[in-house]
XYZ file of C-alpha atoms in Angstrom:
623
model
C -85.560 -136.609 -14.789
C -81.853 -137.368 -15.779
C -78.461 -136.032 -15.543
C -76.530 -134.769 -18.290
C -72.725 -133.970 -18.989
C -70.582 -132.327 -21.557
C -67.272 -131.218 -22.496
C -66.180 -128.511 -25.485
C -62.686 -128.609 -26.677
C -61.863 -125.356 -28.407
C -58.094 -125.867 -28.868
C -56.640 -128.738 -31.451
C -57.989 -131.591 -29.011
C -60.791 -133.742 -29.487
C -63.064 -134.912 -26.428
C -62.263 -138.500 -25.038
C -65.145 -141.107 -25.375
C -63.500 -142.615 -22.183
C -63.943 -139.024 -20.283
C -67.337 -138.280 -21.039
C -67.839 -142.075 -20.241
C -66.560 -141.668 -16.985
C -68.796 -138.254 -16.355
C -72.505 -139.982 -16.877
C -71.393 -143.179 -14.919
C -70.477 -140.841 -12.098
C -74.388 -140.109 -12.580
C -75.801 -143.636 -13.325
C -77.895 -142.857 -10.187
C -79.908 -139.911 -11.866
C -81.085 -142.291 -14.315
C -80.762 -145.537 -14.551
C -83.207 -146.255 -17.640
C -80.881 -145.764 -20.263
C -77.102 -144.117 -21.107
C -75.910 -142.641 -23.977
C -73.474 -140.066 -25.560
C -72.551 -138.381 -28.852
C -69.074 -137.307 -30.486
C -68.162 -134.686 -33.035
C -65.138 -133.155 -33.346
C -64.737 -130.315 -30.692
C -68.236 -131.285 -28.661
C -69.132 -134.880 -26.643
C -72.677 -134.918 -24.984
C -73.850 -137.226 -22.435
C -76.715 -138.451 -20.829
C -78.853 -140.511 -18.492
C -82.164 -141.538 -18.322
C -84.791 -141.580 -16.132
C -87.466 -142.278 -18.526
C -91.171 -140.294 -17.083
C -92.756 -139.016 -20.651
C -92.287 -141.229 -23.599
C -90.861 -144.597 -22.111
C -89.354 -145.117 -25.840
C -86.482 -145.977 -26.864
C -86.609 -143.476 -29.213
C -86.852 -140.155 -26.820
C -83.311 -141.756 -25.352
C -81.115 -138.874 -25.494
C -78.028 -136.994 -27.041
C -81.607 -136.181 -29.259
C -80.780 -134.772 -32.309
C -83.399 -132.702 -34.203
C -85.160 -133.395 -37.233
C -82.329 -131.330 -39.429
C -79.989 -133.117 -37.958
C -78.567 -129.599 -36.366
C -78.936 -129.659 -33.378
C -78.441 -132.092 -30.588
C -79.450 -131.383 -27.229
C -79.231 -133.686 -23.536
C -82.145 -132.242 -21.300
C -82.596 -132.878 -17.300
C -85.994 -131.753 -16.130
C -89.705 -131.888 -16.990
C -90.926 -129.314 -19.758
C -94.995 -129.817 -18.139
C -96.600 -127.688 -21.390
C -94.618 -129.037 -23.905
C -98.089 -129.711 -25.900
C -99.329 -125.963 -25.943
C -95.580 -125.224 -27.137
C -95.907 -128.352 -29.671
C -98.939 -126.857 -30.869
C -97.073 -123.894 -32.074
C -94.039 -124.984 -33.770
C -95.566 -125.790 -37.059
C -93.870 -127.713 -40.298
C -91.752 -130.015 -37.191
C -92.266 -133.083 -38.250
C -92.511 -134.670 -34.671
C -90.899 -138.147 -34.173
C -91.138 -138.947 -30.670
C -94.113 -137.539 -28.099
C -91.504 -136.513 -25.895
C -90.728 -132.867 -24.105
C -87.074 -133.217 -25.114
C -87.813 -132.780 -29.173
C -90.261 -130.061 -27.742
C -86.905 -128.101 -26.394
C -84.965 -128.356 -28.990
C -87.566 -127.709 -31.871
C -88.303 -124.698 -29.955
C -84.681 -123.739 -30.070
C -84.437 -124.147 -33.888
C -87.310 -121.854 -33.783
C -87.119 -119.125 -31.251
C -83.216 -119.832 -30.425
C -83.291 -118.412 -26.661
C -86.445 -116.995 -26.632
C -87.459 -120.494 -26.548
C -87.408 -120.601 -22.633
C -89.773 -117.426 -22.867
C -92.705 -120.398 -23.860
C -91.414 -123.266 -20.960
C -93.502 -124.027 -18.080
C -91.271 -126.731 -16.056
C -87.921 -127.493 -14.460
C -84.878 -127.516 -16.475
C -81.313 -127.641 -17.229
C -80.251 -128.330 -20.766
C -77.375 -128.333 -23.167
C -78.155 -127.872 -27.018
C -75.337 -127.774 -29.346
C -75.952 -126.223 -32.762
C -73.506 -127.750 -35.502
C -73.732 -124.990 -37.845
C -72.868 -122.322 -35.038
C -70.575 -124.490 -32.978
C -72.053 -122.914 -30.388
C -73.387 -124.600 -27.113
C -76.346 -122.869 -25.005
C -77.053 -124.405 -21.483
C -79.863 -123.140 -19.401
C -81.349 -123.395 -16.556
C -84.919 -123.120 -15.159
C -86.080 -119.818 -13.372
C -86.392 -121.066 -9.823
C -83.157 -123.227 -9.975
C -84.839 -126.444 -9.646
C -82.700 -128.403 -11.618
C -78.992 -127.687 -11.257
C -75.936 -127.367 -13.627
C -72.332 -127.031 -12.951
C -69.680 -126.019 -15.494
C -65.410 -125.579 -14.926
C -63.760 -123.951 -17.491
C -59.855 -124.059 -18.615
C -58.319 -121.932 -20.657
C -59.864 -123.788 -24.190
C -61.830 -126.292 -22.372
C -65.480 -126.011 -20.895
C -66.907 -129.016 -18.808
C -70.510 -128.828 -17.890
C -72.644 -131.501 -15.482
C -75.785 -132.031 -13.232
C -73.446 -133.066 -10.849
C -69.965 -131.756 -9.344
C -68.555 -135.498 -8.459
C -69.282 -136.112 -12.050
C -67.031 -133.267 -13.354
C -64.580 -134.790 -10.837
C -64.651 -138.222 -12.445
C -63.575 -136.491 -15.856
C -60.105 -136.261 -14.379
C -59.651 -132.880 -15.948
C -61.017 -130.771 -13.201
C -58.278 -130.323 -10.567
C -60.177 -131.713 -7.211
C -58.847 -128.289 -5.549
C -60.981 -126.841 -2.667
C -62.397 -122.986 -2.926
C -60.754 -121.666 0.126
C -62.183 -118.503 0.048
C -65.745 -119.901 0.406
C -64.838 -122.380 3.547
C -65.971 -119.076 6.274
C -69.537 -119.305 4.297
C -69.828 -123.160 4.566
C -69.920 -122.586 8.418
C -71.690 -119.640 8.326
C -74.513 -120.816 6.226
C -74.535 -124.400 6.057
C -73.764 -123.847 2.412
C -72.274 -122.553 -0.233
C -73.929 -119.854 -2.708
C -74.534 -120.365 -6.604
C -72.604 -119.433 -8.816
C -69.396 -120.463 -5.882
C -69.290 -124.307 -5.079
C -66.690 -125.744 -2.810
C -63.987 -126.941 -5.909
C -61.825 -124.364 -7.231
C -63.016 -122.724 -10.715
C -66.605 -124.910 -10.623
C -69.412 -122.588 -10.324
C -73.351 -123.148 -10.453
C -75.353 -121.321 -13.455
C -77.932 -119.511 -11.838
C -81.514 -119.826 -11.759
C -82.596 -118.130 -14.685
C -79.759 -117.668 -16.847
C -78.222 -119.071 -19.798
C -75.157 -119.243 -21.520
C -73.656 -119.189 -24.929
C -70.338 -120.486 -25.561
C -68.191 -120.159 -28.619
C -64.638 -119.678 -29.838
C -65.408 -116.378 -28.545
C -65.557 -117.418 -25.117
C -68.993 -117.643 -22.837
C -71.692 -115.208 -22.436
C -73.984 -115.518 -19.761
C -77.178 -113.962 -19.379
C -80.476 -113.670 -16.992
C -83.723 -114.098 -18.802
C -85.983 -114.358 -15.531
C -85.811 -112.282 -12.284
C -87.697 -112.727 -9.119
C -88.017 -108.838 -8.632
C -88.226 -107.575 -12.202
C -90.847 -110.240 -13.289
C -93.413 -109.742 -10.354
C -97.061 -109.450 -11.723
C -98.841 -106.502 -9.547
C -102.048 -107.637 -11.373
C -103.491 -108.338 -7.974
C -103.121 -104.307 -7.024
C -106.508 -102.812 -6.517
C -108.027 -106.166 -6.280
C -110.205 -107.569 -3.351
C -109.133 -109.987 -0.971
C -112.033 -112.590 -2.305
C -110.292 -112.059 -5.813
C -106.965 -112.236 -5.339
C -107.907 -115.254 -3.426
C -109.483 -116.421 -6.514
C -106.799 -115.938 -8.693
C -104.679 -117.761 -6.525
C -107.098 -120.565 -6.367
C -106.357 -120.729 -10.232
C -103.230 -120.416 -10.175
C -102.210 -123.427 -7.769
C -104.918 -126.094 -9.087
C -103.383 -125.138 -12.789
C -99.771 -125.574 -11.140
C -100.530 -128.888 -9.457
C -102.784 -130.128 -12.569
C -99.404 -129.584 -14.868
C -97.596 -131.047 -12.542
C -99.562 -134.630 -12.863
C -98.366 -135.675 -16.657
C -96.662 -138.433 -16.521
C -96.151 -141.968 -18.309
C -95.091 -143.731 -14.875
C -96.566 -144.275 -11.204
C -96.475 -140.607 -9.237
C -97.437 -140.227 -5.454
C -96.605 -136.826 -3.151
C -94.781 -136.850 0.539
C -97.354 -135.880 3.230
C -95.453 -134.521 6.018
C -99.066 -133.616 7.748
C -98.259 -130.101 6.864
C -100.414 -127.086 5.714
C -98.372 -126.971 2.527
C -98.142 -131.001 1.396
C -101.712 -131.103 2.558
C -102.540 -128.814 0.127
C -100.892 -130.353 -2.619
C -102.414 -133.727 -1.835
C -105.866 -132.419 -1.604
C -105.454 -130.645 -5.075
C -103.661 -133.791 -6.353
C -106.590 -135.905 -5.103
C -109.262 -134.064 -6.366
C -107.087 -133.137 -10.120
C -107.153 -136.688 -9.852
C -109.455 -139.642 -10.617
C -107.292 -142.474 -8.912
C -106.132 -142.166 -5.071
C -102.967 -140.449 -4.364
C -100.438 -142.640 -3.647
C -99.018 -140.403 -0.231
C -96.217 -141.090 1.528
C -95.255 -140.450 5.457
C -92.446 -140.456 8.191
C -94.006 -141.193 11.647
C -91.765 -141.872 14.900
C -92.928 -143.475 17.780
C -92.485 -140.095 19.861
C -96.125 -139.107 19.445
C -95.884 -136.102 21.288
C -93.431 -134.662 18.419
C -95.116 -136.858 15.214
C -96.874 -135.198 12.436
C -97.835 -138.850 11.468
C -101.820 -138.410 12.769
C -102.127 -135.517 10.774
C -100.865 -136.638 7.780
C -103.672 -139.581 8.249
C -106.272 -137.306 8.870
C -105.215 -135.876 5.353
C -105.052 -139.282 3.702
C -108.517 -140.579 5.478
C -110.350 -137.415 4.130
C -108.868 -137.949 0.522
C -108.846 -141.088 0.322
C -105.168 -141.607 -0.987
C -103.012 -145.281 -0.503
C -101.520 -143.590 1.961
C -97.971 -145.401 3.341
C -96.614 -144.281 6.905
C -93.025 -145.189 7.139
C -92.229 -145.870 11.363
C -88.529 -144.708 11.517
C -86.673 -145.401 14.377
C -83.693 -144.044 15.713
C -81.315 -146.894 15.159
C -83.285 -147.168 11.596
C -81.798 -143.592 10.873
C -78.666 -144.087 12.136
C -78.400 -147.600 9.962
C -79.352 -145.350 6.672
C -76.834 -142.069 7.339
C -74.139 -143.159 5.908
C -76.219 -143.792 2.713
C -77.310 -140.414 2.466
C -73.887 -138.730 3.536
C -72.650 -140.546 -0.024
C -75.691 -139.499 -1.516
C -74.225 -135.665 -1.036
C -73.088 -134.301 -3.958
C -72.478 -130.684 -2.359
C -71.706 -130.582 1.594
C -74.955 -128.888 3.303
C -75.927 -129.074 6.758
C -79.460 -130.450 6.033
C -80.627 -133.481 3.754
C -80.723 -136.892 5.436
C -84.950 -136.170 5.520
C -85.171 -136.022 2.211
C -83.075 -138.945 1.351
C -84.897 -141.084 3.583
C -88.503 -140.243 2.547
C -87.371 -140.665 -1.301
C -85.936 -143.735 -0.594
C -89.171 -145.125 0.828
C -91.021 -143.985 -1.523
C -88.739 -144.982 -4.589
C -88.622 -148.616 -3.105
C -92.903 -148.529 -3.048
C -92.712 -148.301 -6.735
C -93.305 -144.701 -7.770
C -90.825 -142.605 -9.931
C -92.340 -139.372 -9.319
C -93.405 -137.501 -6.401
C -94.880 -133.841 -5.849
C -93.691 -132.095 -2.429
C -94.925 -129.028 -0.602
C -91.294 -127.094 -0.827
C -91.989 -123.304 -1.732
C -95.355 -123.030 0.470
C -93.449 -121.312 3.353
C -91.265 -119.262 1.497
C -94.164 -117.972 -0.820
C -96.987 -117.515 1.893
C -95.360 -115.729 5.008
C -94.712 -119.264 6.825
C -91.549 -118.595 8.647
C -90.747 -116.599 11.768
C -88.594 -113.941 9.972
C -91.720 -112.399 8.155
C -92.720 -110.806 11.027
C -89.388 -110.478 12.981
C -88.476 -108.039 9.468
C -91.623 -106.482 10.202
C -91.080 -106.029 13.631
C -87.559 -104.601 13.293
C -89.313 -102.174 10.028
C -91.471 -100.631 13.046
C -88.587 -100.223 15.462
C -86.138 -98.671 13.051
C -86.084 -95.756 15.512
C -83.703 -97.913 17.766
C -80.874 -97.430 14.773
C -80.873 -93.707 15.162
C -79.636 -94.059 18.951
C -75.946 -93.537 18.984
C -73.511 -96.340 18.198
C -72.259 -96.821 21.945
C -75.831 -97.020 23.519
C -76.426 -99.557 20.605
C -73.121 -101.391 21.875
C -73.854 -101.162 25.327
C -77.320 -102.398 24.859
C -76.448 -105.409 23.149
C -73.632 -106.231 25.772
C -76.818 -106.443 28.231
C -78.755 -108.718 25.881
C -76.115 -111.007 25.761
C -74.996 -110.515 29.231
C -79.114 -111.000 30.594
C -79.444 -114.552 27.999
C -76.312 -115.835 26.003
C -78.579 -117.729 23.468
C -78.273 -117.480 20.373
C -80.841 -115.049 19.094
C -79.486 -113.122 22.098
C -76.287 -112.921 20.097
C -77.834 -112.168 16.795
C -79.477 -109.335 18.006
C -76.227 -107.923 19.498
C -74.770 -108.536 15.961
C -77.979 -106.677 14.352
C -77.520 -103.347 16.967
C -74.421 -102.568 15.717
C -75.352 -103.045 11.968
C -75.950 -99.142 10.530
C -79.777 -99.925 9.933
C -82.444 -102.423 10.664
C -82.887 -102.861 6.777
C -83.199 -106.553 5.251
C -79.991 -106.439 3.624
C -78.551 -106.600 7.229
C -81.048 -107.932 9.244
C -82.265 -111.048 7.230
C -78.260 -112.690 6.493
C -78.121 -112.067 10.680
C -81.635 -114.350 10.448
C -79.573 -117.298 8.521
C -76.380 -117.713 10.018
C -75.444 -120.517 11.765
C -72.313 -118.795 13.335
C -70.819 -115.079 12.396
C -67.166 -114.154 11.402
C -66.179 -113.924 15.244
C -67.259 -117.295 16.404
C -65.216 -118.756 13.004
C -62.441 -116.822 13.614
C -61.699 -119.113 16.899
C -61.452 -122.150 14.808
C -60.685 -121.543 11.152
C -57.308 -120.651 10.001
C -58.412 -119.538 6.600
C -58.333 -115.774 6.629
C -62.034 -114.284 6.184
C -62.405 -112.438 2.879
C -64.558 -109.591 3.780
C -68.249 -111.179 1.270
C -71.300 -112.337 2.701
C -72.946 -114.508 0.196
C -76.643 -113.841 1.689
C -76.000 -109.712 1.802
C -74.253 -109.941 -1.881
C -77.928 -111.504 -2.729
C -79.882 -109.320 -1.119
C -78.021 -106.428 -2.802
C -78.219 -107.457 -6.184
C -82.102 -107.832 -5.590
C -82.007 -104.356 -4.455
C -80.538 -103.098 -7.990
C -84.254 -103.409 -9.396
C -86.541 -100.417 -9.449
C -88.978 -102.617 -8.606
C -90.428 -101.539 -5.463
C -91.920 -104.959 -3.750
C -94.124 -104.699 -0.630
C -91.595 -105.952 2.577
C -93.011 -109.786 3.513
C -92.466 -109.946 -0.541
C -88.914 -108.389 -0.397
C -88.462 -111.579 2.611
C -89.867 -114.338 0.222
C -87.224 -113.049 -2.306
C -84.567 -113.570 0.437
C -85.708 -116.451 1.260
C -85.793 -117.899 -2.094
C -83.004 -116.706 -3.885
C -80.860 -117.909 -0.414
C -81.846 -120.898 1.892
C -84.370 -122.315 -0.690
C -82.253 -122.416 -3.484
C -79.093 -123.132 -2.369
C -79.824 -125.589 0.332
C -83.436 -127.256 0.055
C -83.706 -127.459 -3.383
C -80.714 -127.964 -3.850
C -80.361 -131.076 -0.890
C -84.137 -132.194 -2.563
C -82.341 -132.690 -6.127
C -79.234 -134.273 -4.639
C -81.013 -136.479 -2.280
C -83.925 -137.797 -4.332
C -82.024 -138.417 -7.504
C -79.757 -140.402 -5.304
C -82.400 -142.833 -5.551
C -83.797 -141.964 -8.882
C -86.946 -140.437 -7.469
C -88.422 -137.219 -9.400
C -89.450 -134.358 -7.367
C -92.150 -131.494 -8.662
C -92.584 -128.270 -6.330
C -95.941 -126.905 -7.604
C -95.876 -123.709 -5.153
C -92.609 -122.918 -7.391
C -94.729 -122.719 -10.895
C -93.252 -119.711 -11.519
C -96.533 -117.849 -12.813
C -97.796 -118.431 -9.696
C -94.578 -117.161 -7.602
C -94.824 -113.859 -10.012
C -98.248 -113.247 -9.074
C -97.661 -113.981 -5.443
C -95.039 -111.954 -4.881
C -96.750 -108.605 -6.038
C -99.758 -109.237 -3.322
C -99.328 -106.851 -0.562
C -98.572 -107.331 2.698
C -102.206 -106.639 4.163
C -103.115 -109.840 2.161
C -100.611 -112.019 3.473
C -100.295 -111.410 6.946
C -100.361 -114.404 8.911
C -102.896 -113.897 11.709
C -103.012 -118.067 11.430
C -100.599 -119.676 9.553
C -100.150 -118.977 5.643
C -103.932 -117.058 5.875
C -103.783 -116.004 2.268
C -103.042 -119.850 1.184
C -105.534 -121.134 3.346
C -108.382 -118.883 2.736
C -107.897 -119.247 -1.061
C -108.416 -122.706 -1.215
C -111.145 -122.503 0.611
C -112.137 -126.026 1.699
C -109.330 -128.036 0.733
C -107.858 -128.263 4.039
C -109.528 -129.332 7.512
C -109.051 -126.934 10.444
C -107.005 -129.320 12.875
C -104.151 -129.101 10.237
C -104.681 -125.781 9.778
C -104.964 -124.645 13.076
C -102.680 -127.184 14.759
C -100.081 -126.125 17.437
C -96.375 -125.746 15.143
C -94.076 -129.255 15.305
C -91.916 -131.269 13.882
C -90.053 -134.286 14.775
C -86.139 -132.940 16.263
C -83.841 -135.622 16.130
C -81.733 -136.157 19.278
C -78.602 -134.532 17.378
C -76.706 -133.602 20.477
C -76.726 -137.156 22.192
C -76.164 -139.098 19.163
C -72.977 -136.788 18.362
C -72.213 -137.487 21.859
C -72.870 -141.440 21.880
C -73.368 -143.371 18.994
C -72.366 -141.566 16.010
C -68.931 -139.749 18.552
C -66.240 -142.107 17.136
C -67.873 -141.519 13.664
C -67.961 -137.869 14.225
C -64.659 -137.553 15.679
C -62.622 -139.298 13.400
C -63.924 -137.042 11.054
C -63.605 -134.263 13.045
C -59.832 -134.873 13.778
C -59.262 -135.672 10.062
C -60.403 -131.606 9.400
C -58.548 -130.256 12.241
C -55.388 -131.129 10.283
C -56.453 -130.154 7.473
C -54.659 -126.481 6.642
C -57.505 -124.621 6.526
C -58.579 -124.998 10.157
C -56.923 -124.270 13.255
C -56.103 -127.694 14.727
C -56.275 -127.073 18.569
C -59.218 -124.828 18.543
C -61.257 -127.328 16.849
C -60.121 -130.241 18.577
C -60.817 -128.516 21.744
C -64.305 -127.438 20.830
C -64.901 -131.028 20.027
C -63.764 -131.847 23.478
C -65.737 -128.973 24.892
C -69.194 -129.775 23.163
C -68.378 -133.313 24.284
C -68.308 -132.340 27.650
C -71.099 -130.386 27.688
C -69.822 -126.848 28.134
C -72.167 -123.852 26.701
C -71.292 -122.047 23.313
C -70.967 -125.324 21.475
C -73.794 -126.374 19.872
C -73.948 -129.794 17.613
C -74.786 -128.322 14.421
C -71.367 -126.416 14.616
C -69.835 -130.172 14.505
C -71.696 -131.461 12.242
C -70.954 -128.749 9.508
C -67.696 -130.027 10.403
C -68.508 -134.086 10.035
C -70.301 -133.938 6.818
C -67.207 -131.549 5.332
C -64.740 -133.823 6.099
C -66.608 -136.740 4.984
C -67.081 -135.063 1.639
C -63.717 -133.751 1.192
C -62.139 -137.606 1.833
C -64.820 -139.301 -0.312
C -63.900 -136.898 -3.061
C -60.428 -136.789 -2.348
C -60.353 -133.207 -2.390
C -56.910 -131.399 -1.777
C -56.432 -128.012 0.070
């Protein structure tokens, strides 16, 4: 794992050693093994190294092939990079690393090349004789890129604070994506929160030339579904799926340093511990929050896991004040302001300082398998679609006595859904993932609302395909192409790298997504949590975890917003008020009003606000 950087001059200019320089310091974190860059004429390339296949000096990268053509800097983990090896005959292979892999595969196949990778990616391979650059990115959007482009001048990076540091990207905020920050906790690929930087996304590339840039998609959550499984019995599929997840895990375990896997206790890291352990011959180095508030802990489960496998298992006791002590760490560590992260920059910390470099994690299970509430909430609202063909004034009137019998916030969303035309996923599920809607921001933001909704634009464009998929599939593809990718995997990159940890997802091996997704709904439903994982790997996991009532540790948000961390927060808080964007009373009064405890505040709404403002002063970031 690494982080890479570029910039193409196509005007009379020549790149500046010092910028490029400046762009893979600003991601000395990402990999601290080695540094390098290369030069020539219009094109500089750089890169650091986190070194996890071929320690050698000599897999260091800019790599340039064998012809001396192409030169390529690679961030990710190419995991079949010997079956592709095996076909690329007459290379004369110098290194045993998966970077040569990429790029002798590109001198061969050109983009097609991707067609053959199994892995996470995002790479930059410049071709001399061309002057052309192609930059791609993996199909689930593990690994991230960001490019800004001016007029002549195209500046690429794993990281937005490194494009920053080139000094050539205006640090400009993107007001017109501020009302989707606070409705979302995020901000949607290809937008990021700086003016002209976007996000390539998940499986696309891009070519770009004198011409200009080209982008294209070469993988598609809808269009590539495999409805091999159609027809099939429920043993079978199970079977298949079996396959399919021991083969994702098993590629997931090459690697030339230590490796472990977090173990939240969970049905999905349980899973990929037990697979790990018994892939495996050594124990599984596992790796565990626990709190002292047993009643909320997944900690005993999580040993239950590790006594039954065996693994050198390591339970980290955090404590409140311990948290606290390590927030300000992991606010720094944010690359891209989210509402969510601090978890996973604590558990990669601990498990970077226990010596490992690499770590597998259960992300994707829930998402995949029907593990969230809004499966069957979309199914629930599919069977009382009648309700949308009652006139729009009953609709209104019966949402004013929702809210009027429970102000909650559910009570609310459902209000919001009533007076949508239809009870279809393209309205119901962005209703599911908002944090606040375009009323409640209008009190407090000053920015004008433009009219998009990221999460609907997504759902529409995965609506273009013909591809009919079967509705808890059509939810997964929501829930993917939204939350997942543009706030866990996205916080998971940001937030391990931070300490130089590698993460691997197996449940996102994309063969086994494909065939996943075309499963149909009788299969999947959830009768007991994730059903069709569990009953396809049959003994793996032990009924308490399976079984087990729902938990998870809640930190006491509210009263540290309101104690410890209120001269932190409000500093902040005060610092966006006056920022022109917002509208300075209103949010100075509903910091005052959630301080005091009055309803309709809740503290995530001020913390969106905190970790903005933080990021915005760290980066220097101008309206």
């Amino acid at each position: 794992m690494c982080g890479i950087a570029g910039i193409l001059e196509f005007n009379n200019s020549h790149p500046n050693d010092l910028v490029i320089r400046k762009m893979t310091r600003a991601l000395a974190h990402r990999g601290p093994d080695a540094e390098g860059t290369w030069i020539e004429n219009k094109i500089a390339l750089g890169h650091r190294r986190l070194s996890i296949i071929d320690l050698s000096s000599a897999a260091n990268q800019p790599f340039t092939d064998n012809s001396g053509r192409y030169i390529i800097a690679f961030n990710g983990e190419i995991y079949n990079y010997n079956e592709v090896k095996s076909q690329l005959y007459g290379y004369a292979f110098k290194t045993t690393s998966d970077t040569e892999v990429i790029v002798a595969a590109y001198a061969k196949w050109g983009a097609h090349c991707l067609d053959h990778f199994k892995g996470m990616f995002a790479f930059a391979i410049w071709d001399k004789a061309k002057q052309e650059l192609f930059i791609a990115r993996d199909r689930l959007g593990i690994k991230p890129v960001y490019y800004f482009r001016q007029d002549r001048t195209v500046l690429f990076s794993s990281e937005i604070r490194s494009l920053l540091q080139s000094e050539i990207v205006p640090r400009k905020i993107n007001r017109k994506v501020v009302h989707e920050y606070f409705t979302y906790q995020t901000i949607h690929a290809p937008e990021t929160f700086i003016n002209n930087v976007f996000m390539l996304m998940p499986g696309h590339c891009m070519t770009i030339n004198a011409s200009g840039i080209n982008i294209e998609r070469y993988w598609h959550i809808v269009e590539n579904t495999d409805f091999s499984s159609e027809g099939k019995s429920y043993e079978n599929v199970c079977a298949d799926i079996n396959k399919l997840f021991y083969d994702a895990v098993s590629r997931r375990l090459i690697s030339d340093v230590p490796f472990g896997a977090f173990l939240s206790g969970g049905i999905d890291s349980s899973a990929v511990v037990g697979a790990m352990s018994r892939i495996h011959s050594q124990p599984v180095k596992t790796f565990t929050i626990a709190f002292d508030e047993s009643e909320f802990s997944e900690a005993k489960f999580a040993k239950l896991i590790a006594d039954k496998y065996q693994t050198d298992h390591h339970e980290f006791l955090l404590k409140p004040e311990d948290f606290l002590n390590l927030l300000p760490e992991a606010m720094n560590a944010l690359d891209h302001p989210s509402g969510d992260g601090p978890n996973s920059y604590i558990v990669s910390k601990i498990t970077r300082q226990a010596g490992v470099t690499m770590a597998l994690s259960g992300l994707g299970g829930d998402e995949l398998f029907a593990g969230y509430p809004v499966f069957k909430r979309t199914e629930l609202l599919h069977q009382k679609s009648w309700l949308w063909k009652l006139p729009l004034a009953l609709r209104h009137l019966l949402g004013k006595l929702i809210t009027t019998l429970k102000k909650d916030t559910t009570s609310i969303k459902m209000q919001q859904l009533l007076l949508s035309p239809n009870a279809s996923l393209q309205y119901s599920f962005p209703v599911s993932r908002q944090i606040s809607n375009a009323r409640q921001l209008a009190a407090f933001i000053e920015e004008k609302f433009n009219g998009i909704d990221a999460v609907k634009s997504i759902i529409e464009e995965l609506n273009k395909s013909t591809v009919r998929l079967p509705l808890f599939s059509q939810v997964s593809a929501a829930e993917i192409s939204s939350y997942m990718q543009n706030v866990l995997l996205r916080d998971t990159d940001q937030m391990s790298m931070a300490v130089a940890l590698e993460v691997r997802v197996p449940f996102l091996d994309y063969k086994l997504v494909e065939y996943v997704m075309g499963v149909k709904d009788e299969y999947k439903n959830p009768v007991y949590p994730k059903k069709l994982l569990v009953d396809s790997l049959g003994d793996l996991l032990p009924d308490e975890v399976v079984h087990r009532k729902k938990m998870g540790f809640v930190f006491p948000w509210e009263r540290w917003l309101k104690k410890e961390l209120n001269t932190f927060c409000g500093d902040r808080i005060y610092a966006l008020a006056n920022r022109g964007f917002m509208n300075k009373e209103a949010l100075t009064n509903r910091w005052q009003s959630f301080n005091e405890g009055k309803p309709g505040v809740r503290w995530l709404d001020m913390w969106l606000c905190v970790v903005l403002e933080h990021w915005l002063e760290k980066n220097n970031i101008e309206y």
